[in-house]
CSV table of C-alpha atoms in Angstrom, one decimal:
chain,number,residue,atom,x,y,z
J,820,MET,CA,0.0,0.0,0.0
J,821,THR,CA,1.3,3.4,-0.8
J,822,SER,CA,1.8,6.0,1.9
J,823,LEU,CA,-0.9,8.1,0.3
J,824,CYS,CA,-3.4,5.2,0.5
J,825,LYS,CA,-2.4,4.5,4.0
J,826,THR,CA,-3.0,8.1,4.9
J,827,ALA,CA,-6.4,8.1,3.3
J,828,ALA,CA,-7.3,4.8,5.1
J,829,SER,CA,-6.1,6.2,8.4
J,830,ASP,CA,-8.0,9.4,8.0
J,831,GLY,CA,-11.2,7.5,7.1
J,832,ILE,CA,-10.9,5.3,10.1
J,833,ILE,CA,-10.3,8.3,12.4
J,834,ARG,CA,-13.3,10.1,10.9
J,835,LEU,CA,-15.5,7.1,11.4
J,836,LEU,CA,-14.5,6.7,15.0
J,837,GLN,CA,-14.7,10.4,15.8
J,838,LYS,CA,-18.2,10.6,14.4
J,839,LEU,CA,-19.3,7.8,16.7
J,840,ASN,CA,-17.3,8.4,19.9
J,841,LYS,CA,-17.4,12.2,20.4
J,842,VAL,CA,-18.7,12.9,23.9
J,843,ASN,CA,-16.4,13.7,26.8
J,844,LEU,CA,-18.2,13.4,30.1
J,845,ASN,CA,-16.3,16.3,31.7
J,846,ASP,CA,-17.1,18.6,28.8
J,847,ALA,CA,-20.7,17.6,28.9
J,848,LEU,CA,-20.9,18.5,32.6
J,849,GLU,CA,-19.1,21.8,32.0
J,850,ARG,CA,-21.7,22.8,29.3
J,851,GLY,CA,-24.5,22.3,31.8
J,852,CYS,CA,-25.7,18.7,31.3
J,853,LEU,CA,-27.3,17.5,34.5
J,854,PRO,CA,-26.8,14.1,36.1
J,855,PHE,CA,-30.1,12.2,36.3
J,856,PHE,CA,-30.9,10.0,39.3
J,857,VAL,CA,-33.5,7.4,40.1
J,858,SER,CA,-33.5,6.0,43.7
J,859,ASP,CA,-30.3,7.9,44.3
J,860,LEU,CA,-28.5,6.0,41.4
J,861,GLN,CA,-27.3,7.9,38.5
J,862,VAL,CA,-28.8,6.5,35.3
J,863,GLY,CA,-28.4,9.4,32.8
J,864,LEU,CA,-27.4,12.9,31.8
J,865,ILE,CA,-29.8,15.5,30.6
J,866,ARG,CA,-28.8,18.3,28.2
J,867,PRO,CA,-29.9,21.9,29.1
J,868,ASP,CA,-32.2,22.1,26.0
J,869,PHE,CA,-34.2,19.1,27.2
J,870,TRP,CA,-34.2,20.2,30.9
J,871,THR,CA,-36.0,23.3,29.7
J,872,HIS,CA,-39.0,21.1,29.0
J,873,PHE,CA,-38.7,18.6,31.8
J,874,LYS,CA,-38.5,21.2,34.6
J,875,ASN,CA,-42.1,22.1,33.8
J,876,TYR,CA,-43.1,18.8,35.5
J,877,PRO,CA,-41.7,19.5,39.0
J,878,GLU,CA,-44.0,16.8,40.5
J,879,VAL,CA,-42.0,14.2,38.5
J,880,PHE,CA,-38.5,15.7,38.1
J,881,GLN,CA,-36.9,17.5,41.1
J,882,TYR,CA,-33.7,19.6,40.8
J,883,ILE,CA,-31.1,19.7,43.6
J,884,ASP,CA,-28.6,22.5,43.4
J,885,LYS,CA,-24.9,22.1,44.4
J,886,SER,CA,-25.5,24.5,47.3
J,887,GLN,CA,-28.0,21.9,48.6
J,888,SER,CA,-25.9,18.8,48.1
J,889,VAL,CA,-22.8,18.3,46.0
J,890,SER,CA,-23.2,14.5,45.9
J,891,LYS,CA,-26.9,14.7,44.9
J,892,TYR,CA,-26.5,17.6,42.5
J,893,GLY,CA,-28.7,17.1,39.4
J,894,VAL,CA,-32.2,16.0,38.5
J,895,HIS,CA,-34.0,13.3,40.6
J,896,LEU,CA,-37.0,11.3,39.7
J,897,SER,CA,-39.5,12.0,42.5
J,898,GLU,CA,-39.4,9.5,45.3
J,899,ASP,CA,-43.1,9.5,45.3
J,900,TYR,CA,-42.9,6.8,42.7
J,901,LYS,CA,-42.0,3.7,44.6
J,902,ASP,CA,-41.6,0.9,42.1
J,903,TYR,CA,-40.9,0.0,38.5
J,904,GLY,CA,-44.5,0.4,37.3
J,905,GLU,CA,-45.1,3.8,39.0
J,906,ARG,CA,-41.8,5.2,37.7
J,907,THR,CA,-42.5,4.0,34.2
J,908,ASP,CA,-46.0,5.4,34.1
J,909,ALA,CA,-44.9,8.8,35.5
J,910,VAL,CA,-42.0,9.3,33.0
J,911,ASN,CA,-43.9,8.1,30.0
J,912,LYS,CA,-46.9,10.3,30.7
J,913,VAL,CA,-44.5,13.3,30.6
J,914,LEU,CA,-43.1,12.1,27.3
J,915,GLU,CA,-46.5,11.5,25.8
J,916,ASP,CA,-47.5,15.1,26.8
J,917,LEU,CA,-44.3,16.5,25.3
J,918,ARG,CA,-44.9,14.5,22.2
J,919,ALA,CA,-48.4,15.9,21.8
J,920,LYS,CA,-47.1,19.4,22.3
J,921,ASP,CA,-44.5,18.7,19.5
J,922,VAL,CA,-41.7,20.6,21.3
J,923,ILE,CA,-39.0,17.9,21.1
J,924,GLY,CA,-38.2,16.6,17.7
J,925,ALA,CA,-36.8,13.3,18.9
J,926,LEU,CA,-40.3,12.3,20.2
J,927,GLN,CA,-41.7,12.4,16.6
J,928,GLY,CA,-39.7,9.3,16.0
J,929,TRP,CA,-41.8,7.4,18.6
J,930,ARG,CA,-41.3,3.6,18.3
J,931,ASP,CA,-43.8,2.1,20.7
J,932,GLU,CA,-40.8,0.1,22.0
J,933,ASN,CA,-39.4,0.5,25.5
J,934,TYR,CA,-35.8,0.3,26.8
J,935,SER,CA,-34.9,-0.7,30.3
J,936,VAL,CA,-33.3,2.0,32.5
J,937,LYS,CA,-30.6,0.9,34.9
J,938,PRO,CA,-27.2,2.2,36.1
J,939,ASN,CA,-25.3,-0.5,34.3
J,940,PHE,CA,-26.0,-3.6,32.3
J,941,ALA,CA,-25.9,-5.9,35.3
J,942,GLY,CA,-27.9,-3.5,37.5
J,943,GLU,CA,-31.5,-3.7,38.5
J,944,SER,CA,-34.0,-2.2,36.0
J,945,LEU,CA,-35.6,0.8,37.7
J,946,LEU,CA,-38.1,1.7,35.0
J,947,GLU,CA,-38.6,1.5,31.2
J,948,VAL,CA,-39.0,4.4,28.7
J,949,GLU,CA,-40.0,4.8,25.1
J,950,ARG,CA,-36.9,4.1,23.0
J,951,ALA,CA,-37.1,7.5,21.1
J,952,ALA,CA,-36.7,9.3,24.4
J,953,SER,CA,-33.6,7.5,25.7
J,954,GLY,CA,-31.2,10.2,24.4
J,955,LEU,CA,-33.2,12.9,26.1
J,956,PHE,CA,-32.1,11.5,29.4
J,957,GLY,CA,-28.7,10.2,28.3
J,958,PHE,CA,-29.7,6.7,29.3
J,959,LEU,CA,-27.4,3.8,28.6
J,960,GLN,CA,-28.6,1.9,25.6
J,961,TYR,CA,-27.8,-1.6,24.4
J,962,GLY,CA,-28.2,-3.4,21.1
J,963,VAL,CA,-27.0,-6.3,18.9
J,964,HIS,CA,-25.1,-6.3,15.6
J,965,ILE,CA,-24.6,-9.4,13.5
J,966,ASN,CA,-21.8,-9.8,11.0
J,967,GLY,CA,-23.2,-12.1,8.3
J,968,PHE,CA,-20.4,-13.4,6.1
J,969,THR,CA,-19.4,-16.2,3.7
J,970,ARG,CA,-16.2,-18.1,3.1
J,971,SER,CA,-15.4,-19.7,-0.3
J,972,PRO,CA,-13.5,-23.1,-0.6
J,973,SER,CA,-10.5,-21.0,-1.5
J,974,GLY,CA,-10.8,-19.0,1.7
J,975,GLU,CA,-12.1,-15.7,0.2
J,976,MET,CA,-14.4,-14.0,2.6
J,977,LYS,CA,-17.3,-11.7,1.8
J,978,MET,CA,-19.8,-9.8,4.1
J,979,TRP,CA,-23.5,-9.3,3.6
J,980,ILE,CA,-24.4,-5.6,4.1
J,981,GLY,CA,-27.9,-4.2,4.2
J,982,ARG,CA,-29.2,-0.9,3.1
J,983,ARG,CA,-31.6,0.5,5.5
J,984,SER,CA,-35.2,1.4,4.4
J,985,LYS,CA,-35.7,4.9,3.3
J,986,THR,CA,-38.5,5.2,5.8
J,987,LYS,CA,-36.4,4.3,8.9
J,988,GLN,CA,-36.6,7.0,11.7
J,989,THR,CA,-32.8,7.0,12.0
J,990,PHE,CA,-30.1,6.8,9.3
J,991,PRO,CA,-32.5,6.1,6.4
J,992,ASP,CA,-31.0,4.6,3.2
J,993,MET,CA,-27.6,4.0,4.8
J,994,PHE,CA,-25.5,0.9,4.9
J,995,ASP,CA,-25.9,-1.3,8.0
J,996,ASN,CA,-25.0,-4.8,9.2
J,997,MET,CA,-27.0,-7.6,7.8
J,998,CYS,CA,-29.0,-7.7,11.1
J,999,ALA,CA,-29.0,-5.3,14.0
J,1000,GLY,CA,-31.4,-3.8,16.5
J,1001,GLY,CA,-31.8,-2.3,19.9
J,1002,LEU,CA,-32.3,-4.4,23.0
J,1003,PRO,CA,-35.9,-4.0,24.2
J,1004,ALA,CA,-37.0,-4.1,27.8
J,1005,GLY,CA,-37.4,-7.7,29.1
J,1006,MET,CA,-35.5,-9.4,26.3
J,1007,GLY,CA,-32.2,-11.2,26.5
J,1008,VAL,CA,-29.2,-10.5,24.3
J,1009,LEU,CA,-29.1,-13.8,22.4
J,1010,GLU,CA,-32.9,-13.8,22.1
J,1011,CYS,CA,-32.7,-10.3,20.6
J,1012,ALA,CA,-29.9,-11.3,18.2
J,1013,ARG,CA,-31.9,-14.3,16.9
J,1014,LYS,CA,-35.1,-12.2,16.6
J,1015,GLU,CA,-33.2,-9.6,14.5
J,1016,CYS,CA,-31.7,-12.3,12.2
J,1017,GLN,CA,-35.1,-13.8,11.6
J,1018,GLU,CA,-37.0,-10.5,11.0
J,1019,GLU,CA,-34.3,-8.6,9.0
J,1020,ALA,CA,-32.7,-11.4,7.0
J,1021,SER,CA,-35.0,-14.5,7.3
J,1022,VAL,CA,-32.2,-16.6,8.8
J,1023,SER,CA,-33.4,-20.1,9.7
J,1024,ASP,CA,-33.2,-21.7,13.1
J,1025,LYS,CA,-30.7,-24.2,11.8
J,1026,LEU,CA,-28.3,-21.5,10.6
J,1027,LEU,CA,-28.8,-19.6,13.8
J,1028,GLU,CA,-27.1,-22.4,15.6
J,1029,ARG,CA,-23.9,-20.9,14.1
J,1030,LEU,CA,-24.4,-17.6,15.8
J,1031,LYS,CA,-21.2,-16.8,17.7
J,1032,PRO,CA,-20.8,-14.0,20.3
J,1033,VAL,CA,-17.5,-12.2,19.8
J,1034,GLY,CA,-17.5,-9.2,22.0
J,1035,CYS,CA,-19.0,-5.8,22.7
J,1036,ILE,CA,-18.3,-2.3,21.3
J,1037,SER,CA,-19.0,0.8,23.5
J,1038,TYR,CA,-19.1,4.5,22.6
J,1039,PHE,CA,-20.7,7.8,23.5
J,1040,TYR,CA,-22.0,10.0,20.8
J,1041,GLU,CA,-24.4,12.9,20.5
J,1042,ASP,CA,-26.9,14.1,17.9
J,1043,GLU,CA,-30.1,16.1,17.7
J,1044,ARG,CA,-31.8,13.3,19.7
J,1045,GLY,CA,-29.6,13.8,22.7
J,1046,LEU,CA,-26.8,12.0,24.4
J,1047,GLN,CA,-26.3,8.4,23.3
J,1048,PRO,CA,-24.0,6.2,25.5
J,1049,GLU,CA,-24.3,2.8,23.9
J,1050,SER,CA,-22.9,-0.7,24.0
J,1051,GLN,CA,-23.5,-3.1,21.1
J,1052,PHE,CA,-23.2,-6.9,21.6
J,1053,VAL,CA,-21.5,-8.2,18.5
J,1054,PHE,CA,-22.1,-11.6,16.9
J,1055,ASP,CA,-20.5,-13.4,13.9
J,1056,LEU,CA,-22.6,-15.6,11.7
J,1057,GLU,CA,-20.8,-17.6,9.0
J,1058,LEU,CA,-23.3,-18.4,6.2
J,1059,PRO,CA,-23.3,-20.8,3.3
J,1060,GLU,CA,-22.4,-19.3,-0.1
J,1061,ASP,CA,-25.9,-20.1,-1.4
J,1062,PHE,CA,-27.6,-18.1,1.3
J,1063,THR,CA,-29.3,-14.8,0.4
J,1064,PRO,CA,-30.9,-12.7,3.1
J,1065,VAL,CA,-34.5,-11.7,2.6
J,1066,ASN,CA,-36.0,-8.9,4.7
J,1067,ALA,CA,-39.2,-9.7,6.6
J,1068,ASP,CA,-40.0,-6.6,8.6
J,1069,GLY,CA,-39.6,-3.8,6.1
J,1070,GLU,CA,-36.6,-2.3,7.9
J,1071,MET,CA,-34.1,-3.2,5.1
J,1072,GLY,CA,-34.4,-2.0,1.6
J,1073,SER,CA,-31.8,-4.3,0.0
J,1074,PHE,CA,-28.8,-6.4,0.6
J,1075,GLN,CA,-25.5,-6.8,-1.2
J,1076,LEU,CA,-22.5,-9.2,-0.7
J,1077,LEU,CA,-19.2,-7.2,-0.6
J,1078,SER,CA,-15.7,-8.5,-1.0
J,1079,MET,CA,-13.2,-7.2,1.5
J,1080,SER,CA,-11.9,-4.6,-0.9
J,1081,GLU,CA,-15.4,-3.4,-1.6
J,1082,LEU,CA,-16.3,-3.3,2.1
J,1083,GLN,CA,-13.2,-1.3,3.0
J,1084,LYS,CA,-13.6,1.2,0.2
J,1085,ASN,CA,-17.3,1.7,1.2
J,1086,LEU,CA,-16.3,2.3,4.8
J,1087,MET,CA,-14.4,5.4,3.6
J,1088,LEU,CA,-17.4,6.9,1.8
J,1089,ASP,CA,-19.5,7.8,4.9
J,1090,GLU,CA,-22.4,5.7,3.6
J,1091,PHE,CA,-22.4,3.4,6.7
J,1092,THR,CA,-24.2,4.2,9.9
J,1093,PRO,CA,-21.5,5.1,12.4
J,1094,THR,CA,-22.3,2.1,14.6
J,1095,CYS,CA,-22.3,-0.4,11.7
J,1096,GLY,CA,-19.1,1.1,10.2
J,1097,THR,CA,-17.3,0.6,13.6
J,1098,VAL,CA,-18.7,-3.0,13.9
J,1099,CYS,CA,-17.4,-3.8,10.4
J,1100,LEU,CA,-14.0,-2.2,11.2
J,1101,ASP,CA,-13.8,-4.4,14.3
J,1102,TRP,CA,-14.5,-7.5,12.1
J,1103,ILE,CA,-11.9,-6.5,9.6
J,1104,ILE,CA,-9.3,-6.2,12.3
J,1105,ARG,CA,-10.3,-9.4,14.0
J,1106,TYR,CA,-10.0,-11.4,10.8
J,1107,GLY,CA,-6.6,-9.9,9.9
J,1108,PHE,CA,-7.5,-7.7,7.0
J,1109,LEU,CA,-6.2,-4.6,8.8
J,1110,ASP,CA,-3.3,-4.1,11.2
J,1111,PRO,CA,-4.6,-1.4,13.5
J,1112,SER,CA,-1.1,-0.2,14.4
J,1113,THR,CA,0.2,0.2,10.8
J,1114,GLY,CA,-2.7,0.2,8.4
J,1115,ASN,CA,-1.1,-2.7,6.5
J,1116,LYS,CA,-3.3,-5.0,4.5
J,1117,PHE,CA,-6.0,-2.4,4.2
J,1118,TYR,CA,-6.7,-3.1,0.6
J,1119,LEU,CA,-7.6,0.1,-1.3
């Protein structure tokens, strides 16, 4: 690879990662983002532009100033709500009211799908909220991504990539992994991965026996929907060469099978969702198509 190509590849990788992982916690606090607590456990971080709306519901959200308590500084869900159900109902009633008033754009992407709210993945679920509102509170979000790939008898590897439907609420008409999705409240990680494979690519139960968990990718980004700290559970799925994914839920517009050269070139074109691009980059490194320290073997 020429030094020019290496530079282009390195710049593309850096651009991809900076787009995805661009929130510094200290900077967020310095610009006025407020810690959000439920039962004295911090579960999120609220931007000032969203607090402008939430503070109009003081019976639900209570603000504690640093002069009152440094350790409890921030926004607290009222302790009047004692359990999971009461907390869920209280917060979602506020969100439904704000959605009806049409004052927060993110709520127009309402999914009718809830995410669990907890201080960490292993922690107790304290409530659940509409998925579209997770970024408003800076809640931790989880999802699954599946790398569907083939391997020829000669060893050539290719990856199935989907193009998202033009009607998707987020990242419409962009490249994505063959299967991916958020982790809904009450659903296990493997259960979610299998569901997404069946709904988005019509993968059979027999082929799903090959599903292999390979790690987790975490990042913290921000967009118009709010603060998005996320962790994605990543799976590899080696598929027979005669397999062709067929979408069953309307979320994928099309699929294409890319060679490693084609995949790597497309990663530089900003056509992938940031999450998918990073998951693909992780796959390329794990299978030896890219040396992360030198850029060698990045075929352009």
